[in-house]
Tab-separated table of C-alpha atoms and ligand atoms in Angstrom:
chain	number	residue	atom	x	y	z
A	1	MET	CA	-19.908	7.934	-17.215
A	2	VAL	CA	-16.386	7.289	-16.025
A	3	ASN	CA	-13.707	8.216	-18.516
A	4	VAL	CA	-10.798	6.186	-17.203
A	5	HIS	CA	-8.488	7.313	-19.985
A	6	GLU	CA	-9.082	10.994	-19.225
A	7	ASN	CA	-8.646	10.365	-15.492
A	8	VAL	CA	-5.355	8.597	-16.134
A	9	LEU	CA	-4.062	11.497	-18.235
A	10	GLN	CA	-4.889	13.976	-15.475
A	11	PHE	CA	-3.374	11.706	-12.854
A	12	GLU	CA	-0.132	11.171	-14.788
A	13	LYS	CA	0.197	14.917	-15.262
A	14	LYS	CA	-0.059	15.546	-11.539
A	15	LEU	CA	2.270	12.656	-10.778
A	16	ASN	CA	4.866	13.990	-13.204
A	17	GLU	CA	4.659	17.464	-11.665
A	18	SER	CA	5.485	16.026	-8.265
A	19	LEU	CA	8.233	13.776	-9.588
A	20	GLU	CA	9.835	16.746	-11.271
A	21	LYS	CA	9.585	18.835	-8.150
A	22	ALA	CA	11.311	16.073	-6.193
A	23	HIS	CA	13.841	15.302	-8.955
A	24	ARG	CA	12.676	11.732	-9.154
A	25	GLU	CA	12.291	9.316	-12.064
A	26	ARG	CA	8.888	7.940	-13.038
A	27	SER	CA	10.252	4.435	-12.470
A	28	SER	CA	10.895	5.192	-8.791
A	29	VAL	CA	7.169	5.114	-7.954
A	30	GLU	CA	4.854	2.134	-8.277
A	31	VAL	CA	1.259	3.133	-8.828
A	32	VAL	CA	-1.215	0.748	-7.259
A	33	ALA	CA	-4.743	1.111	-8.644
A	34	VAL	CA	-7.269	0.590	-5.843
A	35	THR	CA	-10.254	-1.190	-7.361
A	36	LYS	CA	-12.196	-1.783	-4.129
A	37	ASN	CA	-15.121	0.422	-5.168
A	38	VAL	CA	-15.336	-0.365	-8.861
A	39	SER	CA	-16.680	-3.041	-11.169
A	40	ALA	CA	-14.648	-5.670	-12.998
A	41	GLU	CA	-15.349	-3.680	-16.148
A	42	LEU	CA	-13.602	-0.572	-14.824
A	43	THR	CA	-10.829	-2.755	-13.467
A	44	LYS	CA	-10.292	-4.069	-16.995
A	45	ALA	CA	-10.300	-0.492	-18.274
A	46	ILE	CA	-7.457	0.472	-15.957
A	47	LEU	CA	-5.462	-2.584	-17.052
A	48	GLN	CA	-5.990	-1.404	-20.625
A	49	GLU	CA	-4.337	1.849	-19.629
A	50	GLY	CA	-1.184	-0.045	-18.777
A	51	PHE	CA	-1.622	-0.350	-15.027
A	52	HIS	CA	-0.790	-3.794	-13.706
A	53	GLN	CA	-0.766	-3.377	-9.940
A	54	LEU	CA	-4.201	-3.701	-8.374
A	55	ALA	CA	-5.368	-3.472	-4.775
A	56	GLU	CA	-8.416	-4.613	-2.863
A	57	ASN	CA	-9.218	-4.083	0.804
A	58	ARG	CA	-11.627	-6.934	1.527
A	59	PRO	CA	-10.978	-10.667	1.092
A	60	GLU	CA	-14.331	-11.102	-0.698
A	61	GLY	CA	-13.541	-8.258	-3.088
A	62	LEU	CA	-10.137	-9.708	-3.854
A	63	ILE	CA	-11.402	-13.211	-4.569
A	64	GLU	CA	-14.278	-11.886	-6.675
A	65	LYS	CA	-12.022	-9.676	-8.814
A	66	GLN	CA	-9.439	-12.400	-9.252
A	67	GLU	CA	-12.097	-14.824	-10.447
A	68	ILE	CA	-13.014	-12.428	-13.230
A	69	ILE	CA	-9.711	-10.713	-13.985
A	70	GLY	CA	-7.253	-13.489	-13.185
A	71	LYS	CA	-3.728	-13.176	-11.849
A	72	GLU	CA	-1.631	-13.350	-14.964
A	73	LYS	CA	0.519	-10.242	-15.492
A	74	ILE	CA	-1.122	-8.600	-12.475
A	75	THR	CA	0.498	-7.804	-9.174
A	76	TRP	CA	-2.136	-8.027	-6.460
A	77	HIS	CA	-1.963	-5.954	-3.304
A	78	PHE	CA	-4.062	-6.299	-0.173
A	79	ILE	CA	-4.469	-2.953	1.584
A	80	GLY	CA	-7.225	-3.396	4.144
A	81	ASN	CA	-7.495	-4.562	7.689
A	82	LEU	CA	-7.001	-8.325	7.523
A	83	GLN	CA	-8.841	-10.398	10.080
A	84	THR	CA	-6.828	-13.325	11.340
A	85	ARG	CA	-9.493	-15.840	10.328
A	86	LYS	CA	-9.382	-14.531	6.745
A	87	VAL	CA	-5.617	-14.974	6.316
A	88	LYS	CA	-5.987	-18.475	4.942
A	89	SER	CA	-8.128	-17.378	2.007
A	90	VAL	CA	-6.062	-14.327	1.103
A	91	ILE	CA	-2.403	-14.748	1.844
A	92	ASN	CA	-1.455	-17.081	-1.005
A	93	GLN	CA	-3.432	-15.046	-3.542
A	94	ILE	CA	-1.490	-11.788	-3.186
A	95	ASP	CA	1.945	-10.393	-3.919
A	96	TYR	CA	2.000	-7.626	-1.297
A	97	LEU	CA	0.302	-7.053	2.036
A	98	HIS	CA	0.218	-3.374	3.069
A	99	SER	CA	-1.525	-3.804	6.383
A	100	LEU	CA	0.556	-5.905	8.740
A	101	ASP	CA	-0.282	-4.325	12.087
A	102	ARG	CA	-0.078	-6.931	14.828
A	103	LEU	CA	1.875	-9.958	15.899
A	104	SER	CA	-1.151	-12.251	15.940
A	105	LEU	CA	-1.570	-11.518	12.223
A	106	ALA	CA	2.116	-12.258	11.589
A	107	LYS	CA	1.712	-15.533	13.432
A	108	GLU	CA	-1.216	-16.596	11.277
A	109	ILE	CA	0.589	-15.582	8.076
A	110	GLU	CA	3.585	-17.629	9.170
A	111	LYS	CA	1.300	-20.615	9.558
A	112	ARG	CA	-0.587	-20.225	6.268
A	113	ALA	CA	1.822	-18.744	3.735
A	114	GLU	CA	3.340	-21.069	1.157
A	115	THR	CA	6.046	-18.598	0.144
A	116	ILE	CA	7.714	-15.545	1.620
A	117	ILE	CA	5.205	-12.698	1.733
A	118	SER	CA	6.290	-9.117	1.046
A	119	CYS	CA	4.702	-7.014	3.755
A	120	PHE	CA	4.497	-3.380	4.710
A	121	LEU	CA	4.266	-2.681	8.389
A	122	GLN	CA	1.328	-0.306	8.842
A	123	VAL	CA	2.189	2.549	11.172
A	124	ASN	CA	-0.270	4.940	12.779
A	125	VAL	CA	1.853	8.062	12.491
A	126	SER	CA	-0.966	10.538	13.044
A	127	GLY	CA	-2.012	8.929	16.321
A	128	GLU	CA	-5.698	9.120	15.416
A	129	MET	CA	-7.748	6.621	17.395
A	130	SER	CA	-9.665	5.585	14.304
A	131	LYS	CA	-6.574	4.571	12.342
A	132	SER	CA	-5.104	1.113	12.480
A	133	GLY	CA	-1.404	0.474	12.550
A	134	ILE	CA	1.185	0.125	15.242
A	135	LYS	CA	2.473	3.081	17.224
A	136	PRO	CA	5.749	4.587	16.019
A	137	ASP	CA	7.535	3.717	19.260
A	138	GLU	CA	6.626	0.057	18.763
A	139	ILE	CA	8.152	-0.314	15.293
A	140	GLU	CA	11.603	-1.460	16.308
A	141	GLU	CA	10.507	-4.064	18.808
A	142	PHE	CA	7.843	-5.367	16.446
A	143	ILE	CA	10.363	-5.830	13.668
A	144	GLN	CA	12.831	-7.515	16.001
A	145	GLN	CA	10.202	-10.095	16.845
A	146	LEU	CA	9.693	-10.852	13.159
A	147	ALA	CA	13.158	-12.389	13.029
A	148	ASP	CA	11.357	-15.559	14.115
A	149	TYR	CA	8.892	-15.422	11.202
A	150	PRO	CA	10.752	-16.565	8.074
A	151	LYS	CA	7.671	-16.268	5.843
A	152	ILE	CA	7.391	-12.544	6.510
A	153	LYS	CA	9.603	-10.034	4.800
A	154	ILE	CA	9.175	-6.410	5.803
A	155	ILE	CA	9.856	-4.548	2.604
A	156	GLY	CA	8.723	-1.181	3.948
A	157	LEU	CA	6.374	0.927	6.026
A	158	MET	CA	2.853	2.041	5.175
A	159	THR	CA	0.692	4.802	6.576
A	160	MET	CA	-2.560	6.625	5.923
A	161	ALA	CA	-2.628	10.366	6.443
A	162	PRO	CA	-5.593	11.891	8.254
A	163	LEU	CA	-8.463	13.352	6.256
A	164	THR	CA	-7.589	17.017	6.490
A	165	ASP	CA	-6.934	20.011	4.259
A	166	ASP	CA	-3.861	20.819	6.306
A	167	LYS	CA	-1.158	19.982	3.784
A	168	THR	CA	1.626	20.854	6.175
A	169	ARG	CA	0.349	18.283	8.616
A	170	ILE	CA	0.071	15.617	5.921
A	171	ARG	CA	3.567	16.388	4.661
A	172	HIS	CA	4.925	16.099	8.173
A	173	ILE	CA	3.311	12.681	8.615
A	174	PHE	CA	4.822	11.360	5.380
A	175	ALA	CA	8.246	12.796	6.187
A	176	THR	CA	8.070	11.216	9.625
A	177	LEU	CA	7.229	7.790	8.167
A	178	LYS	CA	10.277	8.108	5.941
A	179	GLU	CA	12.468	8.811	8.965
A	180	TYR	CA	11.213	5.632	10.651
A	181	GLN	CA	11.734	3.682	7.426
A	182	GLN	CA	15.306	4.833	7.070
A	183	LYS	CA	16.091	3.998	10.650
A	184	ILE	CA	15.050	0.379	10.064
A	185	ALA	CA	16.695	0.209	6.642
A	186	GLU	CA	20.024	1.252	8.153
A	187	LYS	CA	20.063	-1.974	10.127
A	188	ALA	CA	20.132	-3.922	6.848
A	189	LEU	CA	18.181	-6.850	8.302
A	190	SER	CA	17.702	-9.657	5.803
A	191	TYR	CA	14.119	-10.230	6.955
A	192	ALA	CA	13.306	-6.511	7.039
A	193	PRO	CA	15.165	-4.572	4.345
A	194	CYS	CA	12.495	-1.888	4.713
A	195	THR	CA	13.466	0.063	1.627
A	196	GLU	CA	9.915	0.975	0.534
A	197	LEU	CA	7.321	3.549	1.549
A	198	SER	CA	3.621	2.923	0.845
A	199	MET	CA	1.933	6.279	1.303
A	200	GLY	CA	-0.332	8.610	-0.607
A	201	MET	CA	-3.924	8.220	-1.811
A	202	SER	CA	-6.009	10.220	-4.294
A	203	GLY	CA	-6.137	13.317	-2.121
A	204	ASP	CA	-2.515	13.413	-1.056
A	205	PHE	CA	-0.375	11.358	-3.457
A	206	GLN	CA	1.462	14.438	-4.741
A	207	ILE	CA	2.686	15.277	-1.258
A	208	ALA	CA	3.592	11.622	-0.700
A	209	VAL	CA	5.653	11.483	-3.895
A	210	GLU	CA	7.437	14.684	-2.940
A	211	GLU	CA	8.241	13.099	0.425
A	212	GLY	CA	9.613	9.873	-1.043
A	213	ALA	CA	6.728	7.403	-1.500
A	214	THR	CA	7.749	4.394	-3.573
A	215	PHE	CA	4.209	2.928	-3.677
A	216	ILE	CA	1.135	5.124	-3.943
A	217	ARG	CA	-2.384	3.679	-3.629
A	218	VAL	CA	-4.958	5.519	-5.708
A	219	GLY	CA	-8.585	4.718	-6.424
A	220	THR	CA	-10.934	7.688	-6.632
A	221	THR	CA	-8.724	9.792	-8.871
A	222	LEU	CA	-8.617	7.033	-11.509
A	223	PHE	CA	-12.269	6.078	-11.369
A	224	LYS	CA	-14.096	9.345	-10.646
A	225	GLU	CA	-17.054	10.395	-12.789
B	1	PLP	C1	-9.357	3.058	-0.375
B	1	PLP	C2	-7.937	3.084	-0.013
B	1	PLP	C3	-7.008	3.761	-0.810
B	1	PLP	C4	-7.403	4.573	-2.032
B	1	PLP	O1	-8.130	5.702	-1.657
B	1	PLP	P1	-8.580	6.798	-2.726
B	1	PLP	O2	-8.828	7.992	-1.916
B	1	PLP	O3	-9.805	6.265	-3.387
B	1	PLP	O4	-7.455	6.977	-3.677
B	1	PLP	C5	-5.682	3.695	-0.441
B	1	PLP	N1	-5.268	3.005	0.643
B	1	PLP	C6	-6.131	2.350	1.432
B	1	PLP	C7	-5.616	1.612	2.619
B	1	PLP	C8	-7.484	2.366	1.132
B	1	PLP	O5	-8.343	1.719	1.928
């Protein structure tokens, strides 16, 4: 049995510890509940707990959940690798895309989006081959090119830390993403304000919050048995 309420209490406690440590307000972090591995029933349970930002990582999962749960009073995030041919079915159903990682995807979004889409540029900070995202030294040029894509607004950067117990390494990756984010934000580009940081998952959200995450994406910790 999953006790979502109990999980939420434990999660909020940990989150508050980290916020306190970093001298940050609760309102400075958006918690995105990742529902990719859970039923509509558990998704409803997390909404009951007062969460209203949900994330899926597959187009099919998103559409399925939205058919059952709806879109009213929910902010929908897409966090997975998005194939270009799937853009059409997804892009006008979401509020945030966390996984913009290539120009061909930007091009397709530009073609299909009916409104301006808030996007995070996904950056592969750790350099792991298995991780998607653009290389850090490509960020600036990539963003420059987006000046020609009025439907795309880069609101921030996103990364995934490697699966490791080495907390120092994870912390360094998050701190590094923040440095890149601030460098872009300083330019004050209208199409890329880049004020946000999407980083931190169940295993490392406390470190992410301490390092300045403004969006954390958590699934397992909310829905564990
Ligand atoms: C699954 C997933 C998460 C949530 O991971 P948990 O470890 O279950 O919290 C966050 N971000 C992305 C991109 C994911 O695919």
